[in-house]
XYZ file of C-alpha atoms in Angstrom:
384
model
C 12.075 9.781 -22.348
C 10.108 13.050 -22.144
C 10.829 15.354 -19.205
C 8.882 17.553 -17.295
C 10.184 19.162 -11.950
C -6.108 39.730 15.406
C -3.989 36.323 15.617
C -4.079 33.406 17.974
C -1.041 31.460 19.174
C -0.868 27.665 19.091
C 1.964 26.385 21.237
C 4.281 23.381 20.740
C 4.679 20.449 23.061
C 1.059 19.334 23.034
C -0.305 15.874 22.273
C -0.136 14.581 18.747
C -3.838 15.021 18.272
C -3.093 18.630 17.433
C -4.400 21.945 18.681
C -7.816 23.401 17.935
C -9.165 27.005 18.039
C -12.904 27.424 18.092
C -14.267 27.973 14.635
C -17.326 30.125 13.908
C -20.326 28.067 12.907
C -20.191 29.531 9.389
C -16.677 28.213 8.905
C -18.045 24.636 9.170
C -20.270 25.185 6.160
C -19.575 24.897 2.417
C -17.073 27.773 2.433
C -14.597 25.916 4.696
C -11.315 25.411 3.037
C -8.120 23.376 3.910
C -4.475 24.002 3.462
C -1.348 22.116 4.484
C 2.160 23.475 4.919
C 5.453 21.806 5.536
C 8.164 23.584 7.532
C 11.628 22.258 6.558
C 14.448 22.454 9.001
C 17.891 23.638 7.795
C 19.473 20.589 9.462
C 17.691 17.363 10.476
C 17.509 16.751 14.219
C 15.357 15.007 16.757
C 11.625 15.539 15.847
C 10.055 18.489 17.559
C 7.031 20.837 17.144
C 7.151 24.552 16.363
C 4.838 27.222 17.692
C 2.209 28.284 15.098
C 0.196 31.477 15.019
C -2.958 31.596 12.954
C -5.531 34.380 12.348
C -8.677 34.285 14.377
C -11.276 31.924 12.874
C -8.637 29.346 11.597
C -7.560 26.167 13.362
C -5.145 23.303 13.053
C -7.042 20.217 11.943
C -7.263 17.868 14.862
C -5.775 14.311 14.641
C -2.346 12.762 14.747
C -2.271 12.335 10.926
C -2.598 16.077 10.419
C 0.323 17.365 12.548
C 3.459 15.349 11.994
C 7.021 15.816 13.005
C 10.046 14.071 11.499
C 13.797 14.675 11.758
C 13.732 16.862 8.616
C 10.484 18.809 8.899
C 7.042 19.404 10.470
C 3.789 19.510 8.566
C 0.317 20.457 9.642
C -3.149 21.151 8.131
C -5.250 24.283 8.659
C -8.950 24.784 8.120
C -11.178 27.853 8.116
C -12.977 30.243 5.748
C -11.867 30.124 2.096
C -9.333 32.887 1.331
C -7.785 32.818 -2.075
C -5.444 35.682 -1.191
C -4.135 33.680 1.682
C -3.902 34.117 5.451
C -0.788 35.209 7.468
C 0.806 32.359 9.361
C 3.677 32.750 11.747
C 5.921 29.885 12.834
C 8.454 30.058 15.672
C 10.757 27.042 16.075
C 13.016 27.580 19.107
C 16.596 26.580 18.499
C 15.703 25.576 14.973
C 16.483 27.432 11.696
C 13.901 27.058 8.997
C 15.177 26.431 5.452
C 11.779 26.699 3.588
C 7.993 26.353 3.838
C 6.202 24.239 1.258
C 2.553 24.446 0.237
C 1.333 22.075 -2.526
C 4.272 21.917 -4.962
C 5.529 25.482 -4.223
C 8.119 27.035 -1.864
C 6.238 29.864 -0.224
C 7.873 33.322 0.078
C 9.098 33.449 3.690
C 9.481 36.606 5.756
C 12.040 36.170 8.537
C 11.854 37.803 11.935
C 14.178 40.808 12.232
C 14.932 40.108 15.928
C 14.312 36.340 16.152
C 16.105 34.107 13.570
C 13.863 31.221 14.627
C 10.620 32.943 13.499
C 9.231 32.955 9.890
C 5.945 34.284 8.447
C 4.248 33.477 5.173
C 0.991 33.754 3.308
C -0.973 30.500 3.061
C -3.596 30.204 0.367
C -6.867 28.669 1.781
C -8.426 27.232 -1.360
C -8.793 23.400 -1.191
C -12.151 21.850 -0.489
C -10.700 18.859 1.505
C -7.640 17.963 3.469
C -6.876 15.205 1.053
C -6.476 17.728 -1.718
C -3.467 18.996 0.001
C -1.459 15.750 -0.234
C 0.964 17.227 -2.787
C 2.278 19.373 0.100
C 3.597 16.203 1.819
C 5.010 14.440 -1.246
C 8.301 14.851 -3.119
C 7.547 13.511 -6.593
C 9.024 13.984 -10.020
C 7.148 13.347 -13.272
C 9.569 12.320 -16.038
C 6.880 11.458 -18.593
C 3.400 12.919 -18.636
C 2.279 12.402 -22.233
C -0.660 10.820 -24.099
C -1.016 7.251 -22.758
C 1.533 7.668 -20.025
C 1.662 9.102 -16.478
C 4.968 8.294 -14.785
C 6.131 9.578 -11.402
C 9.124 8.899 -9.200
C 8.864 9.195 -5.391
C 12.030 10.591 -3.758
C 12.032 9.059 -0.308
C 14.302 10.311 2.451
C 14.782 8.406 5.782
C 14.759 11.766 7.661
C 11.159 12.362 6.424
C 9.568 9.111 7.490
C 6.036 9.399 8.873
C 3.182 7.178 9.983
C 3.777 3.437 9.808
C 7.287 3.915 8.509
C 8.450 5.245 11.845
C 7.904 1.739 13.370
C 9.870 -0.345 10.892
C 13.493 -0.384 9.639
C 14.162 1.871 6.757
C 13.412 -0.056 3.497
C 16.741 0.751 1.822
C 16.615 -2.103 -0.670
C 13.097 -1.444 -1.982
C 13.780 2.317 -2.167
C 16.658 1.695 -4.528
C 15.132 -1.093 -6.452
C 11.847 0.568 -7.221
C 13.451 3.283 -9.247
C 15.413 0.811 -11.341
C 12.240 -1.068 -11.993
C 10.293 2.051 -12.899
C 12.944 2.943 -15.465
C 12.842 -0.590 -16.863
C 8.988 -0.632 -17.025
C 8.882 2.662 -18.864
C 11.430 1.436 -21.374
C 9.448 -1.745 -21.914
C 6.097 -0.019 -22.319
C 7.550 2.402 -24.854
C 9.427 -0.217 -26.847
C 6.475 -2.582 -26.971
C 4.161 0.055 -28.591
C 1.384 -0.366 -25.987
C 1.536 3.270 -24.923
C 0.257 4.817 -28.194
C -2.410 2.086 -28.401
C -3.602 3.206 -24.986
C -3.360 6.836 -25.968
C -5.583 6.247 -29.021
C -8.298 4.947 -26.794
C -8.036 7.879 -24.326
C -6.491 5.488 -21.796
C -3.164 5.685 -19.941
C -0.589 3.633 -18.087
C 0.434 4.883 -14.708
C 3.872 4.092 -13.204
C 4.267 4.757 -9.454
C 6.494 3.705 -6.559
C 5.681 4.117 -2.883
C 6.110 7.015 -0.438
C 7.312 6.997 3.216
C 6.236 10.400 4.415
C 2.498 10.777 3.961
C 0.204 9.972 6.914
C -2.862 10.391 4.766
C -1.731 7.509 2.528
C -0.181 4.631 4.505
C 1.678 3.401 1.452
C 3.174 0.322 2.980
C 4.603 -2.336 2.798
C 7.036 -1.388 0.042
C 5.387 -1.882 -3.389
C 5.002 -0.299 -6.810
C 2.532 -0.117 -9.718
C 2.185 -0.479 -13.371
C -1.533 0.511 -13.573
C -3.930 0.856 -16.472
C -6.690 3.442 -16.434
C -9.404 2.764 -19.028
C -9.827 6.554 -19.216
C -7.946 9.713 -18.490
C -7.552 9.221 -14.645
C -8.317 6.993 -11.763
C -12.028 7.764 -11.881
C -12.178 5.532 -14.971
C -12.339 1.778 -14.662
C -8.797 0.610 -13.670
C -6.484 -2.310 -13.260
C -4.133 -1.371 -10.423
C -1.401 -3.954 -9.615
C 0.469 -3.631 -6.329
C 3.793 -5.354 -6.734
C 5.104 -6.087 -3.220
C 8.934 -5.917 -2.735
C 11.093 -7.916 -0.377
C 14.301 -6.459 1.127
C 16.241 -7.545 -1.982
C 13.897 -5.700 -4.269
C 12.191 -8.891 -5.507
C 8.545 -8.850 -6.471
C 6.772 -11.655 -4.656
C 3.043 -10.743 -4.683
C 0.728 -8.881 -6.955
C -2.433 -7.602 -5.322
C -4.320 -6.196 -8.334
C -7.230 -4.027 -7.639
C -9.804 -4.227 -10.526
C -12.847 -2.029 -10.777
C -15.928 -4.075 -9.993
C -13.935 -7.122 -8.855
C -11.980 -5.950 -5.831
C -8.475 -7.257 -5.172
C -7.237 -10.226 -7.345
C -4.239 -11.968 -5.848
C -1.343 -13.293 -7.906
C 1.903 -15.022 -6.879
C 5.041 -16.253 -8.589
C 4.050 -17.960 -11.884
C 0.452 -16.738 -11.876
C -0.510 -14.841 -15.165
C -2.264 -11.552 -14.209
C -4.020 -10.100 -17.286
C -4.940 -6.424 -17.717
C -7.902 -5.579 -19.868
C -9.144 -2.258 -21.355
C -12.821 -2.433 -20.373
C -13.748 -1.849 -23.991
C -16.455 -4.131 -25.300
C -17.913 -7.343 -23.768
C -14.995 -9.747 -24.219
C -13.441 -11.536 -21.238
C -16.458 -11.315 -19.032
C -16.990 -7.612 -19.708
C -13.414 -6.621 -18.956
C -12.741 -5.955 -22.631
C -9.579 -6.596 -24.668
C -6.309 -7.816 -23.394
C -3.706 -5.076 -22.804
C -0.817 -6.876 -21.063
C -0.194 -9.892 -18.964
C 2.130 -9.739 -15.882
C 3.736 -12.821 -14.449
C 5.951 -12.682 -11.364
C 9.260 -14.545 -12.085
C 11.233 -16.880 -9.917
C 14.158 -14.363 -9.828
C 11.873 -11.782 -8.407
C 11.295 -9.937 -11.650
C 8.174 -9.567 -13.746
C 7.367 -10.931 -17.232
C 5.442 -8.352 -19.247
C 3.642 -9.864 -22.284
C 1.744 -7.714 -24.805
C -0.940 -9.580 -26.777
C 1.234 -9.576 -29.850
C 5.022 -9.286 -30.197
C 7.845 -10.371 -27.930
C 7.561 -10.992 -24.184
C 9.573 -8.513 -22.083
C 10.757 -8.785 -18.561
C 12.219 -6.958 -15.662
C 14.758 -9.436 -14.277
C 17.350 -9.633 -11.484
C 20.712 -8.094 -12.003
C 24.131 -9.775 -12.000
C 24.094 -10.057 -8.172
C 20.913 -12.159 -8.379
C 18.727 -9.545 -6.787
C 17.183 -6.258 -7.813
C 18.748 -3.728 -5.460
C 21.911 -2.544 -7.276
C 20.619 -3.057 -10.824
C 18.051 -4.751 -12.904
C 18.139 -6.377 -16.395
C 15.425 -5.740 -18.958
C 14.809 -8.724 -21.296
C 13.292 -8.611 -24.703
C 12.153 -11.935 -26.195
C 14.032 -13.752 -23.503
C 17.314 -12.151 -24.166
C 19.231 -9.482 -22.148
C 18.349 -6.101 -23.631
C 19.192 -3.272 -21.142
C 21.029 -3.044 -17.871
C 19.692 -0.268 -15.640
C 21.107 1.296 -12.500
C 20.014 4.512 -10.749
C 21.304 6.740 -7.969
C 18.817 9.034 -6.206
C 20.624 11.683 -4.160
C 17.537 12.960 -2.391
C 19.354 15.579 -0.330
C 20.846 17.126 -3.420
C 17.815 16.693 -5.699
C 19.769 14.692 -8.329
C 18.683 11.355 -9.927
C 21.278 9.662 -12.109
C 20.003 6.988 -14.474
C 22.493 4.746 -16.306
C 21.168 2.436 -19.098
C 23.515 0.140 -20.962
C 22.380 -1.460 -24.214
C 23.274 -5.129 -24.027
C 22.427 -5.772 -27.636
C 23.112 -2.344 -29.205
C 25.559 0.090 -27.540
C 23.693 2.925 -29.180
C 20.829 2.274 -26.736
C 23.189 3.176 -23.802
C 22.955 6.560 -22.123
C 23.308 8.406 -18.829
C 20.451 10.833 -17.959
C 20.564 13.249 -15.086
C 17.284 14.448 -13.578
C 17.624 17.588 -11.385
C 14.699 18.302 -9.155
C 13.797 20.477 -6.276
C 14.561 18.334 -3.312
C 11.688 19.702 -1.351
C 8.975 19.671 -4.010
C 10.124 17.290 -6.737
C 9.679 19.800 -9.499
C 12.094 18.605 -12.147
C 13.904 19.498 -15.244
C 15.862 16.538 -16.684
C 18.947 16.881 -18.885
C 20.690 14.186 -20.818
C 24.311 13.321 -21.525
C 23.897 11.086 -24.589
C 25.541 7.782 -25.369
C 27.447 7.424 -22.163
C 27.725 3.815 -20.810
């Protein structure tokens, strides 16, 4: 498993639509840039808003989705003239100590106030052409395997970081645990079946993704995950993008698969859902068969390559997919998979037990920056 991990004051306590400073007309033109930053509290507490000081000519992007408070942090978006060297931003958060400030996937260098422990300043690069290009600022992802034919990420969700629609529903504890087990199982299946190098030889890739609970620009709900297939190097290529919806026990009960040119195709338990490569004219122009997914009665997923054995992600010994999952090969138990994601420590522990061959058992520890997801995995071999 490859590894990778003059200024103007804007005051807190205003409506969620955000604060705006008048921008010069030239700043609305093509040289306008966007940047997001995330201010992380040293200790989670009731959501609140800091005071923010920006240089003249820059403003907070208006709208509730662009200025968001959670128990753990506050994030906001800035727009104004492009400045690759960065602009000076000052944040004062009364009665709150700031642990870090994150921009994109980087912890910015923070300068702390000499007389006020609740004030920090930092340099914010203004380089992105759109607000959406700053979404990495909001997300805590690790990428265990980025290699030819494979793009796999793990979302590290924290209940103290919930935003958007996730603030109005109970914390999805079961799906948050289950999705990581299932991603580990799916990665093992795709690798063992040999479909990844076949995709790579075509310049295609599989994409494994879970769901995130903290990004108001991507309302990634209800809980679901993906085994997608890009018929090219990225999502601009023709794509089959399944959305496997999860219930509270981690069971997959619906596959809404978005297919380029066809929209969303809907599959339920027992319905075969084929993925094609969009190469050639076969199968109504969708090309050659890559895999077929079928949702199982136990809440798992059968994964069938065109040739070779059928694999499956199946329920664990408790009958659900929350504490563990079982990977099947040719209808027989193959691997037992459990995971523990300690999001406040930045440690993901993966335990895989070989049910046919003990030499396939291992424990792998992924250590990642808990605020950015940047990871550097290490492995303790052959530990059951």
